Tab-separated table of N, CA and C in Angstrom:
chain	number	residue	atom	x	y	z
A	1	MET	N	-36.121	7.581	-14.776
A	1	MET	CA	-34.763	6.989	-14.511
A	1	MET	C	-34.233	5.489	-15.119
A	2	ASP	N	-33.314	5.164	-16.004
A	2	ASP	CA	-33.179	4.601	-17.197
A	2	ASP	C	-32.923	3.882	-16.698
A	3	ARG	N	-32.544	2.763	-17.732
A	3	ARG	CA	-32.412	1.472	-16.553
A	3	ARG	C	-31.253	0.571	-16.512
A	4	LYS	N	-30.265	1.987	-16.547
A	4	LYS	CA	-28.386	1.979	-16.360
A	4	LYS	C	-28.772	1.876	-14.275
A	5	ASN	N	-29.063	3.003	-14.713
A	5	ASN	CA	-29.413	4.131	-13.370
A	5	ASN	C	-29.448	3.383	-12.217
A	6	LYS	N	-30.695	2.542	-12.360
A	6	LYS	CA	-31.703	1.666	-11.487
A	6	LYS	C	-30.670	0.872	-11.380
A	7	ARG	N	-30.302	-0.543	-11.529
A	7	ARG	CA	-29.204	-0.778	-11.727
A	7	ARG	C	-27.595	-0.542	-10.715
A	8	LEU	N	-27.661	0.388	-11.277
A	8	LEU	CA	-26.320	1.261	-10.707
A	8	LEU	C	-26.822	1.357	-8.723
A	9	LEU	N	-28.364	1.969	-9.341
A	9	LEU	CA	-28.792	1.893	-6.902
A	9	LEU	C	-28.695	1.139	-7.184
A	10	LEU	N	-29.480	0.205	-7.766
A	10	LEU	CA	-29.593	-1.558	-6.323
A	10	LEU	C	-28.396	-1.454	-6.259
A	11	LEU	N	-27.059	-1.948	-6.996
A	11	LEU	CA	-25.760	-2.720	-6.166
A	11	LEU	C	-25.862	-1.249	-4.999
A	12	ILE	N	-26.009	0.026	-5.692
A	12	ILE	CA	-25.542	0.472	-3.856
A	12	ILE	C	-25.584	0.040	-3.088
A	13	VAL	N	-27.304	-0.563	-3.920
A	13	VAL	CA	-28.032	0.079	-1.644
A	13	VAL	C	-27.915	-1.849	-1.236
A	14	SER	N	-27.813	-2.509	-2.400
A	14	SER	CA	-27.430	-4.842	-2.020
A	14	SER	C	-26.667	-4.290	-1.721
A	15	CYS	N	-25.280	-3.712	-2.213
A	15	CYS	CA	-23.696	-3.824	-1.672
A	15	CYS	C	-24.037	-3.037	-0.004
A	16	SER	N	-24.309	-1.639	-0.149
A	16	SER	CA	-24.526	-0.997	1.311
A	16	SER	C	-24.846	-1.858	2.846
A	17	VAL	N	-26.542	-2.462	2.458
A	17	VAL	CA	-27.135	-3.165	3.163
A	17	VAL	C	-25.970	-4.048	3.558
A	18	SER	N	-25.815	-5.106	2.723
A	18	SER	CA	-24.580	-5.724	3.230
A	18	SER	C	-23.779	-5.330	3.516
A	19	GLY	N	-23.045	-4.890	4.143
A	19	GLY	CA	-21.922	-4.160	4.576
A	19	GLY	C	-22.342	-3.210	5.657
A	20	VAL	N	-23.898	-2.617	6.127
A	20	VAL	CA	-24.020	-2.667	7.512
A	20	VAL	C	-24.777	-3.957	7.830
A	21	VAL	N	-25.019	-4.943	7.751
A	21	VAL	CA	-25.613	-6.171	8.554
A	21	VAL	C	-23.864	-6.920	8.881
A	22	LEU	N	-23.029	-6.981	7.745
A	22	LEU	CA	-21.158	-7.903	8.002
A	22	LEU	C	-20.662	-6.345	8.617
A	23	GLY	N	-20.804	-5.144	8.729
A	23	GLY	CA	-19.601	-4.819	10.516
A	23	GLY	C	-20.722	-4.915	11.420
A	24	GLY	N	-21.837	-4.579	11.335
A	24	GLY	CA	-22.552	-4.662	12.979
A	24	GLY	C	-22.072	-5.754	13.500
A	25	THR	N	-22.294	-7.018	12.954
A	25	THR	CA	-22.998	-8.275	12.755
A	25	THR	C	-21.349	-8.702	13.808
A	26	SER	N	-20.592	-8.693	12.881
A	26	SER	CA	-19.188	-8.109	13.604
A	26	SER	C	-18.151	-7.508	14.256
A	27	SER	N	-19.126	-6.806	14.604
A	27	SER	CA	-18.770	-5.374	15.837
A	27	SER	C	-19.575	-6.258	17.096
A	28	TRP	N	-20.276	-7.153	17.145
A	28	TRP	CA	-21.400	-7.120	18.004
A	28	TRP	C	-20.660	-8.644	18.444
A	29	ALA	N	-20.072	-8.982	17.171
A	29	ALA	CA	-20.003	-10.361	17.658
A	29	ALA	C	-17.797	-10.334	18.889
A	30	GLU	N	-17.573	-9.404	18.351
A	30	GLU	CA	-16.185	-8.918	18.547
A	30	GLU	C	-15.995	-7.744	19.870
A	31	SER	N	-17.152	-7.430	20.436
A	31	SER	CA	-17.728	-6.812	21.568
A	31	SER	C	-18.234	-7.982	22.720
A	32	THR	N	-18.519	-9.386	22.274
A	32	THR	CA	-18.602	-10.209	23.063
A	32	THR	C	-18.331	-11.024	23.712
A	33	MET	N	-17.216	-11.647	22.534
A	33	MET	CA	-15.811	-12.624	22.351
A	33	MET	C	-15.527	-11.279	23.973
A	34	CYS	N	-14.735	-9.871	23.589
A	34	CYS	CA	-13.977	-8.993	24.409
A	34	CYS	C	-14.156	-9.327	26.058
A	35	MET	N	-16.000	-9.414	25.610
A	35	MET	CA	-16.209	-9.400	27.464
A	35	MET	C	-15.782	-10.239	28.062
A	36	GLN	N	-15.645	-11.736	26.983
A	36	GLN	CA	-16.197	-13.429	28.009
A	36	GLN	C	-14.929	-13.282	27.277
A	37	ALA	N	-13.476	-12.891	27.525
A	37	ALA	CA	-12.536	-13.500	27.248
A	37	ALA	C	-11.840	-13.991	28.982
A	38	THR	N	-10.199	-14.742	28.942
A	38	THR	CA	-10.625	-14.661	30.505
A	38	THR	C	-9.297	-14.098	30.928
A	39	GLN	N	-9.281	-13.029	30.450
A	39	GLN	CA	-8.727	-11.503	30.834
A	39	GLN	C	-9.454	-10.064	30.074
A	40	VAL	N	-10.155	-9.892	30.813
A	40	VAL	CA	-10.978	-8.324	29.931
A	40	VAL	C	-9.870	-7.437	30.333
A	41	THR	N	-9.785	-6.616	29.153
A	41	THR	CA	-8.810	-5.228	29.568
A	41	THR	C	-9.759	-4.201	29.626
A	42	SER	N	-9.138	-3.096	30.115
A	42	SER	CA	-9.770	-1.952	30.376
A	42	SER	C	-10.016	-0.927	29.044
A	43	GLU	N	-9.453	-1.427	27.900
A	43	GLU	CA	-10.589	-1.084	26.919
A	43	GLU	C	-12.235	-1.945	26.963
A	44	CYS	N	-11.873	-2.825	26.921
A	44	CYS	CA	-13.071	-3.360	26.281
A	44	CYS	C	-14.283	-3.499	27.916
A	45	LEU	N	-13.840	-2.639	29.251
A	45	LEU	CA	-14.836	-2.248	29.847
A	45	LEU	C	-15.498	-0.970	29.574
A	46	THR	N	-14.335	-0.215	29.197
A	46	THR	CA	-14.792	1.775	28.826
A	46	THR	C	-15.530	1.728	27.300
A	47	GLN	N	-15.368	0.652	26.461
A	47	GLN	CA	-16.824	0.691	25.553
A	47	GLN	C	-18.347	0.304	25.589
A	48	ASN	N	-18.561	0.636	25.356
A	48	ASN	CA	-20.165	0.789	24.897
A	48	ASN	C	-20.506	-0.224	23.635
A	49	PRO	N	-21.276	-0.939	23.971
A	49	PRO	CA	-20.841	-2.660	23.244
A	49	PRO	C	-22.025	-1.946	21.626
A	50	VAL	N	-22.963	-1.087	22.060
A	50	VAL	CA	-24.023	-0.066	21.168
A	50	VAL	C	-22.878	0.296	20.223
A	51	ASN	N	-22.411	1.058	20.927
A	51	ASN	CA	-21.777	2.433	20.423
A	51	ASN	C	-20.561	1.542	19.312
A	52	LYS	N	-19.967	0.661	19.562
A	52	LYS	CA	-19.078	-0.606	19.025
A	52	LYS	C	-19.530	-0.957	17.668
A	53	THR	N	-21.295	-1.067	17.717
A	53	THR	CA	-22.182	-1.584	16.835
A	53	THR	C	-22.331	-0.212	16.064
A	54	ILE	N	-22.473	0.838	15.770
A	54	ILE	CA	-22.944	1.658	15.383
A	54	ILE	C	-21.662	1.488	14.501
A	55	GLN	N	-20.735	1.916	14.912
A	55	GLN	CA	-19.503	1.797	14.619
A	55	GLN	C	-18.463	1.287	13.591
A	56	GLY	N	-19.387	-0.028	13.427
A	56	GLY	CA	-18.787	-1.155	12.541
A	56	GLY	C	-20.228	-0.931	11.258
A	57	MET	N	-21.178	-1.152	12.265
A	57	MET	CA	-22.186	-0.987	10.686
A	57	MET	C	-21.913	0.096	9.640
A	58	SER	N	-21.651	1.572	9.988
A	58	SER	CA	-21.370	2.316	9.312
A	58	SER	C	-19.899	2.175	8.647
A	59	THR	N	-18.895	1.742	9.253
A	59	THR	CA	-17.803	0.600	8.606
A	59	THR	C	-18.431	0.051	7.529
A	60	GLY	N	-18.757	-0.717	7.636
A	60	GLY	CA	-19.904	-1.741	6.997
A	60	GLY	C	-20.428	-0.149	5.201
A	61	LEU	N	-21.210	0.064	5.646
A	61	LEU	CA	-21.486	0.916	5.178
A	61	LEU	C	-21.087	1.453	4.168
A	62	LEU	N	-19.621	2.714	4.885
A	62	LEU	CA	-19.332	2.474	3.433
A	62	LEU	C	-18.214	1.965	2.526
A	63	ALA	N	-17.818	0.830	3.396
A	63	ALA	CA	-16.781	0.351	2.653
A	63	ALA	C	-17.745	-1.367	1.293
A	64	GLY	N	-19.499	-1.135	2.072
A	64	GLY	CA	-20.450	-1.808	0.484
A	64	GLY	C	-19.972	-0.427	-0.232
A	65	ALA	N	-20.736	0.820	0.088
A	65	ALA	CA	-20.634	1.637	-1.169
A	65	ALA	C	-19.681	1.625	-2.046
A	66	GLY	N	-18.263	2.104	-1.320
A	66	GLY	CA	-17.025	1.995	-2.072
A	66	GLY	C	-17.136	0.674	-2.802
A	67	ALA	N	-17.143	-0.827	-2.460
A	67	ALA	CA	-16.934	-1.370	-3.588
A	67	ALA	C	-18.401	-1.309	-4.126
A	68	ALA	N	-19.163	-0.771	-4.720
A	68	ALA	CA	-20.305	-0.858	-5.111
A	68	ALA	C	-19.767	0.701	-6.198
A	69	PHE	N	-18.957	1.023	-6.236
A	69	PHE	CA	-18.941	2.001	-7.016
A	69	PHE	C	-17.085	1.948	-7.630
A	70	GLY	N	-17.071	1.174	-6.786
A	70	GLY	CA	-15.735	0.459	-7.120
A	70	GLY	C	-16.155	-0.907	-8.702
A	71	ALA	N	-17.065	-1.512	-8.298
A	71	ALA	CA	-17.765	-2.778	-9.346
A	71	ALA	C	-18.170	-2.010	-10.575
A	72	ALA	N	-18.674	-0.512	-10.105
A	72	ALA	CA	-19.721	-0.132	-10.988
A	72	ALA	C	-18.304	0.267	-12.333
A	73	TRP	N	-17.424	0.975	-11.408
A	73	TRP	CA	-16.657	1.568	-12.241
A	73	TRP	C	-15.110	0.687	-13.112
A	74	GLN	N	-15.318	-0.320	-12.485
A	74	GLN	CA	-14.588	-1.350	-13.847
A	74	GLN	C	-15.459	-2.073	-15.227
A	75	LEU	N	-16.748	-1.760	-14.003
A	75	LEU	CA	-17.994	-2.548	-15.468
A	75	LEU	C	-17.846	-1.092	-16.525
A	76	ARG	N	-18.103	-0.794	-15.684
A	76	ARG	CA	-17.824	0.646	-17.165
A	76	ARG	C	-16.611	0.979	-18.617
A	77	ARG	N	-15.476	0.896	-17.066
A	77	ARG	CA	-13.619	0.504	-18.126
A	77	ARG	C	-14.093	-0.316	-18.764
A	78	GLU	N	-15.032	-1.906	-18.616
A	78	GLU	CA	-14.345	-2.620	-19.398
A	78	GLU	C	-15.642	-2.423	-20.645
A	79	GLU	N	-16.333	-1.819	-20.743
A	79	GLU	CA	-17.552	-1.433	-21.935
A	79	GLU	C	-16.801	-0.770	-22.578
């Protein structure tokens, strides 16, 4: 594996991990805030917080990987 491929792989992995952490954290916080609201909605009661967190993590993974590919594409176009 040459140096450019290693850098691209590192960029994709780091952005994806960041997306997973941020997506999971924000979904968990949203679920917690929903349960602590003064008026709890039926949607809030029917959603499983773990499933909501996993959904946020997967969305973050895709967003992070997409951002890394977009950044790599932009850098490649500038060269």
